[in-house]
mmCIF file of C-alpha atoms in Angstrom:
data_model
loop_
_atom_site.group_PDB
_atom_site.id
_atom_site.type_symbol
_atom_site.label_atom_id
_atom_site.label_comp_id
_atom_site.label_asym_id
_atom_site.label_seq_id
_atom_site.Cartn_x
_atom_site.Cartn_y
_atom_site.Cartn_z
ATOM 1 C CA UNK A 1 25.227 -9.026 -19.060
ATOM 2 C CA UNK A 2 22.207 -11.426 -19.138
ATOM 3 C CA UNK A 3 19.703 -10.700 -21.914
ATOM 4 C CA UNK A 4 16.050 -10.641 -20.255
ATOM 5 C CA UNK A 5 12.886 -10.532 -22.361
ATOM 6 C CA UNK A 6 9.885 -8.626 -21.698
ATOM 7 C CA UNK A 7 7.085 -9.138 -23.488
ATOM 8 C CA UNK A 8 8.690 -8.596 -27.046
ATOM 9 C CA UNK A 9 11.897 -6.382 -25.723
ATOM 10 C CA UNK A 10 15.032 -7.457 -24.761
ATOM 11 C CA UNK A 11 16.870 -5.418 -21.867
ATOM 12 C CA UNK A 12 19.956 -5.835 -20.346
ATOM 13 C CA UNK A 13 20.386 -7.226 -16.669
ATOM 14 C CA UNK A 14 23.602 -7.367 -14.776
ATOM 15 C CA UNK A 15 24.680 -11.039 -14.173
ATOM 16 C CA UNK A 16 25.721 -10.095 -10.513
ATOM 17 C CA UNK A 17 22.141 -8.306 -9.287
ATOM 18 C CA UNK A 18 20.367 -11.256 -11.663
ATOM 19 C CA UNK A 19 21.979 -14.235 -9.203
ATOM 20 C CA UNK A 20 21.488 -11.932 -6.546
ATOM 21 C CA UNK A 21 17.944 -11.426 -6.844
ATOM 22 C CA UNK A 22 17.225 -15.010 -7.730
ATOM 23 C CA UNK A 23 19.292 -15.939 -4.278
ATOM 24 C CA UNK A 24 16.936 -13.175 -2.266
ATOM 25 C CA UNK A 25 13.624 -14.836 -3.882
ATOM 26 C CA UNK A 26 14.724 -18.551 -3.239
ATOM 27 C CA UNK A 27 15.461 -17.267 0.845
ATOM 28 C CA UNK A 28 12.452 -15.215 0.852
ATOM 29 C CA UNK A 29 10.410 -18.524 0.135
ATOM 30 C CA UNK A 30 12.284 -20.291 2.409
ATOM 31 C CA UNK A 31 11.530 -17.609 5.416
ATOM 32 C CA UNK A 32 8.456 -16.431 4.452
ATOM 33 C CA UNK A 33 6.385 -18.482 6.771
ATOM 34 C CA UNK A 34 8.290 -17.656 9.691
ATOM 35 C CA UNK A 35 8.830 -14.283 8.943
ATOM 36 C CA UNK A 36 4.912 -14.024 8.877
ATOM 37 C CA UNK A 37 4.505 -15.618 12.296
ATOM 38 C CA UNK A 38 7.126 -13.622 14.311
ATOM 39 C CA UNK A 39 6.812 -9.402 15.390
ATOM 40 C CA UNK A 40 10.333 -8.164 16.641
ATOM 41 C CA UNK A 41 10.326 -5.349 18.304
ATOM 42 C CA UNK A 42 10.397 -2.109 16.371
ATOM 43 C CA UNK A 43 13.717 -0.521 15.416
ATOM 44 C CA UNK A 44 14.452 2.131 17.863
ATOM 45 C CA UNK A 45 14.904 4.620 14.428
ATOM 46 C CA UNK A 46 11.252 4.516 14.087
ATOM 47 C CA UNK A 47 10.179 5.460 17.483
ATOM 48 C CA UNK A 48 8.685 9.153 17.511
ATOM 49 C CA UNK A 49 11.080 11.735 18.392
ATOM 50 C CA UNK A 50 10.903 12.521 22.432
ATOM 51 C CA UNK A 51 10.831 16.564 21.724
ATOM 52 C CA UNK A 52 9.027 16.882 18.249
ATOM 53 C CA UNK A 53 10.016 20.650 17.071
ATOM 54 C CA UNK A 54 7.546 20.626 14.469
ATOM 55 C CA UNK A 55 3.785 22.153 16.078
ATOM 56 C CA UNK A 56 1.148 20.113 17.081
ATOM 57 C CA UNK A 57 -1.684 19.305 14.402
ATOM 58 C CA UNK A 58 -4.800 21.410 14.023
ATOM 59 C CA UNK A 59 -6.810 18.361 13.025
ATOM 60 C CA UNK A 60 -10.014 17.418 14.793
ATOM 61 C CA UNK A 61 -11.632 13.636 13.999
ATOM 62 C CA UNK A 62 -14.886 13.712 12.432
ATOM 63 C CA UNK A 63 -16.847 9.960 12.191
ATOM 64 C CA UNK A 64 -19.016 11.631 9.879
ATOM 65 C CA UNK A 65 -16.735 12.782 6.973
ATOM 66 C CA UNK A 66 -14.333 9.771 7.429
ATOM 67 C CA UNK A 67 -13.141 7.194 5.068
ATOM 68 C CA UNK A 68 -10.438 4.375 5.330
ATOM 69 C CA UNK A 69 -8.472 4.150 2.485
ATOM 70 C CA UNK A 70 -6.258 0.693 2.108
ATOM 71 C CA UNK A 71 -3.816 1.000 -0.843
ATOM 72 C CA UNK A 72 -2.595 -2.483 -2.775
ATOM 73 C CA UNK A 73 -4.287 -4.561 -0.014
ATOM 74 C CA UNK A 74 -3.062 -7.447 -2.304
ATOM 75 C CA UNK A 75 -1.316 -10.731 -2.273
ATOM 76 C CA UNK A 76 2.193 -9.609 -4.202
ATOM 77 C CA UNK A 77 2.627 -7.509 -1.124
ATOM 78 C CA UNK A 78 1.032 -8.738 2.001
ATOM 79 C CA UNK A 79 1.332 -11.924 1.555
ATOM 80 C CA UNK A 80 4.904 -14.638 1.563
ATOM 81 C CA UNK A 81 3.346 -16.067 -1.461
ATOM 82 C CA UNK A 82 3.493 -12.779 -2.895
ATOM 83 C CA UNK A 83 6.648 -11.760 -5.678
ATOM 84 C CA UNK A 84 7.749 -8.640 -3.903
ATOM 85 C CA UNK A 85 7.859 -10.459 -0.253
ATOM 86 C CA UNK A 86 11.906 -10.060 -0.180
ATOM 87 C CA UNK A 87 11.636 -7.218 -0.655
ATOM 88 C CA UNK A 88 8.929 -5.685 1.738
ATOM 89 C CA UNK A 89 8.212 -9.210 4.066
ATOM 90 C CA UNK A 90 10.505 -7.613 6.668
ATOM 91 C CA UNK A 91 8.496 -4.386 7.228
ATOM 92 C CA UNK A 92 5.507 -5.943 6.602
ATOM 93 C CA UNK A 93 5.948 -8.497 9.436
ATOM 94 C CA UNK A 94 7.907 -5.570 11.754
ATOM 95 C CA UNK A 95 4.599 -3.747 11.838
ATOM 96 C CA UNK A 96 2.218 -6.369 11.792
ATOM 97 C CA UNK A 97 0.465 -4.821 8.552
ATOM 98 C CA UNK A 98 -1.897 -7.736 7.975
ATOM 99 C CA UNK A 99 -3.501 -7.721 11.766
ATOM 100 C CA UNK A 100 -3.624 -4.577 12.048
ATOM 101 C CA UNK A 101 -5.289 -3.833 8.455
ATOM 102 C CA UNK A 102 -7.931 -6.448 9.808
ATOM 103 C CA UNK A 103 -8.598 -4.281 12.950
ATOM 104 C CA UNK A 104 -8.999 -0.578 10.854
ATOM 105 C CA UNK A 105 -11.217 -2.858 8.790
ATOM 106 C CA UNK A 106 -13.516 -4.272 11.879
ATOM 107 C CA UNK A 107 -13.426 -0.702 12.845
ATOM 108 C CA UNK A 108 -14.622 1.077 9.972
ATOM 109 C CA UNK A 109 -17.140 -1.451 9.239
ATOM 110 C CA UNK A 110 -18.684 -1.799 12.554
ATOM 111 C CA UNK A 111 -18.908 2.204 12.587
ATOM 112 C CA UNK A 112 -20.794 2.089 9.304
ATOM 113 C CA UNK A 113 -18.457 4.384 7.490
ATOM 114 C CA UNK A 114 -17.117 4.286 4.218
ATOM 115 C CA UNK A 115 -13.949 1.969 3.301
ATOM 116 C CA UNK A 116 -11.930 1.797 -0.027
ATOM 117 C CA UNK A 117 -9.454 0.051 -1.896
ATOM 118 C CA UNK A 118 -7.004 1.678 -4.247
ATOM 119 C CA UNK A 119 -5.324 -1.376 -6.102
ATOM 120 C CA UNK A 120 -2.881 -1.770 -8.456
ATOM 121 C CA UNK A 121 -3.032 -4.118 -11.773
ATOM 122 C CA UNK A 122 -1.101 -4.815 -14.664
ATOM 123 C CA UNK A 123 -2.756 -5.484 -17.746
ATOM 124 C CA UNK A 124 -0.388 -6.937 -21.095
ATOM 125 C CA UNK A 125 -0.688 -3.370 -22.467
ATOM 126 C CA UNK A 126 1.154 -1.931 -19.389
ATOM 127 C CA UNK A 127 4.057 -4.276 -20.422
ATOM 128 C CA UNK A 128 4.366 -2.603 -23.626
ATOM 129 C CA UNK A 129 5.316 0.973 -21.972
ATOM 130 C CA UNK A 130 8.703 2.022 -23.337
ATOM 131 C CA UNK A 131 9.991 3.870 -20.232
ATOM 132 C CA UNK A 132 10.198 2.911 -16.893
ATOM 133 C CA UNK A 133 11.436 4.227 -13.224
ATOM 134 C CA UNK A 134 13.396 1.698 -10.788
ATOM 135 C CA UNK A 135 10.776 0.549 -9.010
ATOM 136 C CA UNK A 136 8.216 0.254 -11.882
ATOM 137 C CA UNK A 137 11.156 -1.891 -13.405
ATOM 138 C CA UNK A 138 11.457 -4.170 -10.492
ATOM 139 C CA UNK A 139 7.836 -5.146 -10.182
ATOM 140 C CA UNK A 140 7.277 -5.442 -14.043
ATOM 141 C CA UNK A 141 10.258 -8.047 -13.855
ATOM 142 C CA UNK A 142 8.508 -10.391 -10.850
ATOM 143 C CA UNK A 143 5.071 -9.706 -12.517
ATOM 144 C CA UNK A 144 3.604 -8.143 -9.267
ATOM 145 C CA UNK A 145 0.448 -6.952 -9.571
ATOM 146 C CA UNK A 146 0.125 -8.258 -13.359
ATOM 147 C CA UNK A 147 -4.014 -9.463 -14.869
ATOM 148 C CA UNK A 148 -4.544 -11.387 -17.531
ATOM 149 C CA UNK A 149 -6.393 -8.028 -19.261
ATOM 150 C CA UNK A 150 -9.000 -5.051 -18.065
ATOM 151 C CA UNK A 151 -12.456 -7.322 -19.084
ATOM 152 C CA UNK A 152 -11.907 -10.280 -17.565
ATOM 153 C CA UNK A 153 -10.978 -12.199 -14.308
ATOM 154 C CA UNK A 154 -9.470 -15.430 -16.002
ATOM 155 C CA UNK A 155 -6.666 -16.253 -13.543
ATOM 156 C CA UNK A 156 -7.037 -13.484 -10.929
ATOM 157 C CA UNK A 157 -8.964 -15.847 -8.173
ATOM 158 C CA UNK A 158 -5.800 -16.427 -5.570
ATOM 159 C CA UNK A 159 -3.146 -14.695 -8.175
ATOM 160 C CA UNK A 160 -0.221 -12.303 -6.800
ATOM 161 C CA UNK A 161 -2.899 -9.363 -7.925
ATOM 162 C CA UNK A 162 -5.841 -10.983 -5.682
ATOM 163 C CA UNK A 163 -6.618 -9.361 -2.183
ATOM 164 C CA UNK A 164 -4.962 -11.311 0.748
ATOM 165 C CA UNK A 165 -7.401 -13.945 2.369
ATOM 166 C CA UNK A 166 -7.643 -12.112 5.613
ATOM 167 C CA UNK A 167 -9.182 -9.051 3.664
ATOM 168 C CA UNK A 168 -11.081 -10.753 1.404
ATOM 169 C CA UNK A 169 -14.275 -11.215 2.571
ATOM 170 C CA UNK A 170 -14.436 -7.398 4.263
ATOM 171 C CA UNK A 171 -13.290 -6.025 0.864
ATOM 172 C CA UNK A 172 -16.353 -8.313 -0.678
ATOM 173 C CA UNK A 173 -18.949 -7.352 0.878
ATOM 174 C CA UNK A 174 -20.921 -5.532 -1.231
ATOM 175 C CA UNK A 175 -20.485 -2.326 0.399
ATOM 176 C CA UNK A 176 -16.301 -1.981 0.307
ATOM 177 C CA UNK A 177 -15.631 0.402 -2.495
ATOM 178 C CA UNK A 178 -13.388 -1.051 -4.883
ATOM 179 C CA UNK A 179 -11.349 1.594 -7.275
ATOM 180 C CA UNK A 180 -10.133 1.777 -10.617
ATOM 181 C CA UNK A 181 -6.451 0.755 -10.253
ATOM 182 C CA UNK A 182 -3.991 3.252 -9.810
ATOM 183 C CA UNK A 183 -0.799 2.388 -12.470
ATOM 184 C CA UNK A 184 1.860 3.830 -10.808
ATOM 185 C CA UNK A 185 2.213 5.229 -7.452
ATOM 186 C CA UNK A 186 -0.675 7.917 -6.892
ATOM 187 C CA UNK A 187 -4.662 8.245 -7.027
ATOM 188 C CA UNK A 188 -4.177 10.326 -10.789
ATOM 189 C CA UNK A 189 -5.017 7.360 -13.049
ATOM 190 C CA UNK A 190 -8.156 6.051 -10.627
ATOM 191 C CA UNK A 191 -11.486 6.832 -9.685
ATOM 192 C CA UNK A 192 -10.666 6.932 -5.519
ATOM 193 C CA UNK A 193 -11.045 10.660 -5.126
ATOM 194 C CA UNK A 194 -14.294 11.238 -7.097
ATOM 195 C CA UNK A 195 -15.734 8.194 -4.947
ATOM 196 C CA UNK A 196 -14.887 9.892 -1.992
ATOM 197 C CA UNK A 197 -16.275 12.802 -2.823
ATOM 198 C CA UNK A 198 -19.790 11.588 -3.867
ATOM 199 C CA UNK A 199 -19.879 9.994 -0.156
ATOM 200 C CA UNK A 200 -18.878 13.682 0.807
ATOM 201 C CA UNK A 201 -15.782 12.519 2.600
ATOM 202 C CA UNK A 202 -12.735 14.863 3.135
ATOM 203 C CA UNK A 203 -10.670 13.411 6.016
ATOM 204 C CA UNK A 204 -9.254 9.978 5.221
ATOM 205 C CA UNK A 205 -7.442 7.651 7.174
ATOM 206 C CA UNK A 206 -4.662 6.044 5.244
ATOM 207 C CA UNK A 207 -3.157 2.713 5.219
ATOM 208 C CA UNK A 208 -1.545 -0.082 3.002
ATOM 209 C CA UNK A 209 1.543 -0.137 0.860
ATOM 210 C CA UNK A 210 4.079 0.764 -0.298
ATOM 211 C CA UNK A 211 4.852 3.374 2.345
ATOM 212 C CA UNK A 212 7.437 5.596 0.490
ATOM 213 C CA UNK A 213 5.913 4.842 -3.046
ATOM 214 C CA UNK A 214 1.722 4.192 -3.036
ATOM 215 C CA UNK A 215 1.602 5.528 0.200
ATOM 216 C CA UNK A 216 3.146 8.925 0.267
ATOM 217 C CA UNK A 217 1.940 9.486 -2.950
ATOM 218 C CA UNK A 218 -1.544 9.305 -2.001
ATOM 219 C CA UNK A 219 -0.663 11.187 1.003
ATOM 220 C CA UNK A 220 0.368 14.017 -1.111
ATOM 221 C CA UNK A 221 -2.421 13.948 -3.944
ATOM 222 C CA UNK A 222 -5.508 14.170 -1.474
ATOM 223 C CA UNK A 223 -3.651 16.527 0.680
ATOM 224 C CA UNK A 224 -3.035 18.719 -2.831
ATOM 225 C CA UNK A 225 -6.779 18.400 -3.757
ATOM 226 C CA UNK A 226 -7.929 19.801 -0.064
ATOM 227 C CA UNK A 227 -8.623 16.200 1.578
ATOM 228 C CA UNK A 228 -7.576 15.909 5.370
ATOM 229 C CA UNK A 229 -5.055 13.228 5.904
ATOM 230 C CA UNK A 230 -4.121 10.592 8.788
ATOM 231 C CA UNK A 231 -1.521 8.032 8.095
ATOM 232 C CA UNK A 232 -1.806 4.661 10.186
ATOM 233 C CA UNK A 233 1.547 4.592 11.238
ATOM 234 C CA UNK A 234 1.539 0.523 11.750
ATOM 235 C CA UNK A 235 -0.697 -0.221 8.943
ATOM 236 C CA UNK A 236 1.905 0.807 6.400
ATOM 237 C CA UNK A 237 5.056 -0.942 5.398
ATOM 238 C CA UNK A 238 7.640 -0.891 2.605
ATOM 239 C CA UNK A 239 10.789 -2.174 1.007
ATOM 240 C CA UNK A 240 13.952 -2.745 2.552
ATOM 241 C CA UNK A 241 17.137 -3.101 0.178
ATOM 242 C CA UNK A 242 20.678 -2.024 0.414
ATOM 243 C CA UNK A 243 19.054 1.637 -1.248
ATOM 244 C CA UNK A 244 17.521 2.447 1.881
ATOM 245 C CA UNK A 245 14.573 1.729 4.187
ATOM 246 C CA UNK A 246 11.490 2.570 2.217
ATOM 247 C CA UNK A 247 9.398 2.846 6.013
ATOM 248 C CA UNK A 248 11.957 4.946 7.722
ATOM 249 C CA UNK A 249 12.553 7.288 4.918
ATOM 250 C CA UNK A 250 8.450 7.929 4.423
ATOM 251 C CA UNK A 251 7.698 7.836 8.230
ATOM 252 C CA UNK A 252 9.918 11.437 8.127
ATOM 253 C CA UNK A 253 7.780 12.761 5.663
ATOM 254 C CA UNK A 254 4.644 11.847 7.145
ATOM 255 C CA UNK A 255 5.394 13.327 10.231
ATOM 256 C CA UNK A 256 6.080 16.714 8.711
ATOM 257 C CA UNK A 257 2.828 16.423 6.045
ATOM 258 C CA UNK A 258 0.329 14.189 7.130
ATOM 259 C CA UNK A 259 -2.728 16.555 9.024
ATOM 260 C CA UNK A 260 -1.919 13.354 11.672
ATOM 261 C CA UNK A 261 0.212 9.899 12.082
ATOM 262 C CA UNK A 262 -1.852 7.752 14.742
ATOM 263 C CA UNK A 263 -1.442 4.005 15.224
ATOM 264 C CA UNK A 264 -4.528 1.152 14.579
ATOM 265 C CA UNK A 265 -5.510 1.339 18.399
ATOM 266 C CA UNK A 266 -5.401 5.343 17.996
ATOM 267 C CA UNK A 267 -7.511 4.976 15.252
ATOM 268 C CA UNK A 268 -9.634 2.370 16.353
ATOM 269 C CA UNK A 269 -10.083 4.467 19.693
ATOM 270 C CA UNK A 270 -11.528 7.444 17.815
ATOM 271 C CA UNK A 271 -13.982 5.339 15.931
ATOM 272 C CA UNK A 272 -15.481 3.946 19.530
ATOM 273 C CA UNK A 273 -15.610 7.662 20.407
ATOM 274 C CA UNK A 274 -13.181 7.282 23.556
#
């Protein structure tokens, strides 16, 4: 076992997923760039099922009580600079997040309705929890996400935790609202529902990462606190590793929770009115 500190606490780290996650990083770095530049075709797992069983959706699009909400729009995750590309650069590129998180922005903006970000920051204190899940585990290890505190910017300008440079100057621009980060995987620990609210939004058009973690969770929460939800299908993306497809797995439950799962020119489509 290799001893790994963590801010003050030694843990334990099996030598064999230690190489093997330093050997994943180093190829991620290496493929990164082309990864980013290339679109294969979806896997045929993901296409929609030709005879759905489940009903047809009751939900009816309304410009007027809409918001886009982009969850973790952020460099650590969009980006093949970012410390968790090995791990979600594949899904990210298969759906073309980045593009088409640029075109639900155009959309929204040039519509005049609301748009905000849920993000997600580490602060030192958030080092010092004493539990931890899997996944919370993994990004506390790369440092995804991480601040240098809650009061002050020093060393966030073009950090893993800074919005991607295709966002940035939409999510700017004075009028984006920009929540309270959420810690873990859900809206609970931010302020994105009560902003909502004083807009008087209650149908929301979802998007960002990670689909079966940040995603799904927000899914859920609004949907449990009486918010209509749509889920961009191809403006979502998550981790692929030998545990399972993080995309696939959440694209099931979307299908059977989400008030509606529409694509970025679906979307888009509405907000024109055609």
């Amino acid at each position: 076992m290799i001893p790994v500190s963590s801010f003050g606490r030694v843990a334990t780290f099996p030598a064999a997923r230690a190489l093997a996650l330093v050997a994943t990083l180093a190829l991620s770095m290496v493929a990164g760039t082309a990864m980013a530049q290339t679109a294969p075709p979806l896997p045929a797992t993901y296409a929609d099922p030709a005879k759905p069983a489940l009903p047809p959706s009751s939900f009816q699009w309304d410009n007027a009580r809409t918001a886009l909400v982009i969850i973790d729009p952020q460099i650590d995750f969009m980006s093949p600079k970012g410390k968790g590309w090995s791990i979600v650069g594949e899904s990210v590129t298969e759906q073309r997040l980045v593009p088409h998180l640029q075109q639900l922005m155009a959309g929204f903006k040039r519509a005049g309705l609301p748009v905000a970000i849920s993000p997600h920051y580490y602060y030192p204190h958030d080092h010092r929890w004493l539990h931890e899940a899997p996944a919370e585990t993994v990004q506390h290890k790369l440092g995804m996400f991480d601040r240098e505190g809650a009061l002050t910017l020093e060393g966030f300008r073009d950090s893993g935790a800074d919005f991607i440079p295709e966002l940035k100057a939409a999510i700017e621009d004075g009028k984006t609202i920009v929540a309270a980060p959420h810690k873990l995987y859900g809206p609970q620990s931010n302020d994105v529902m009560l902003q909502l609210r004083k807009q008087r939004i209650d149908k929301i058009v979802l998007a960002g990462m990670a689909s079966n973690l940040c995603v799904e969770s927000h899914l859920r929460e609004f949907l449990e606190r009486g918010f209509e939800v749509v889920v961009v299908r191809d403006a979502v993306a998550g981790p692929k590793l030998p545990d399972g497809d993080g995309y696939l797995s959440a694209l099931v439950n979307f299908r059977y929770i989400a008030n509606a799962v529409m694509t970025t020119d679906q979307v888009v489509a509405k907000l024109d009115g055609r």
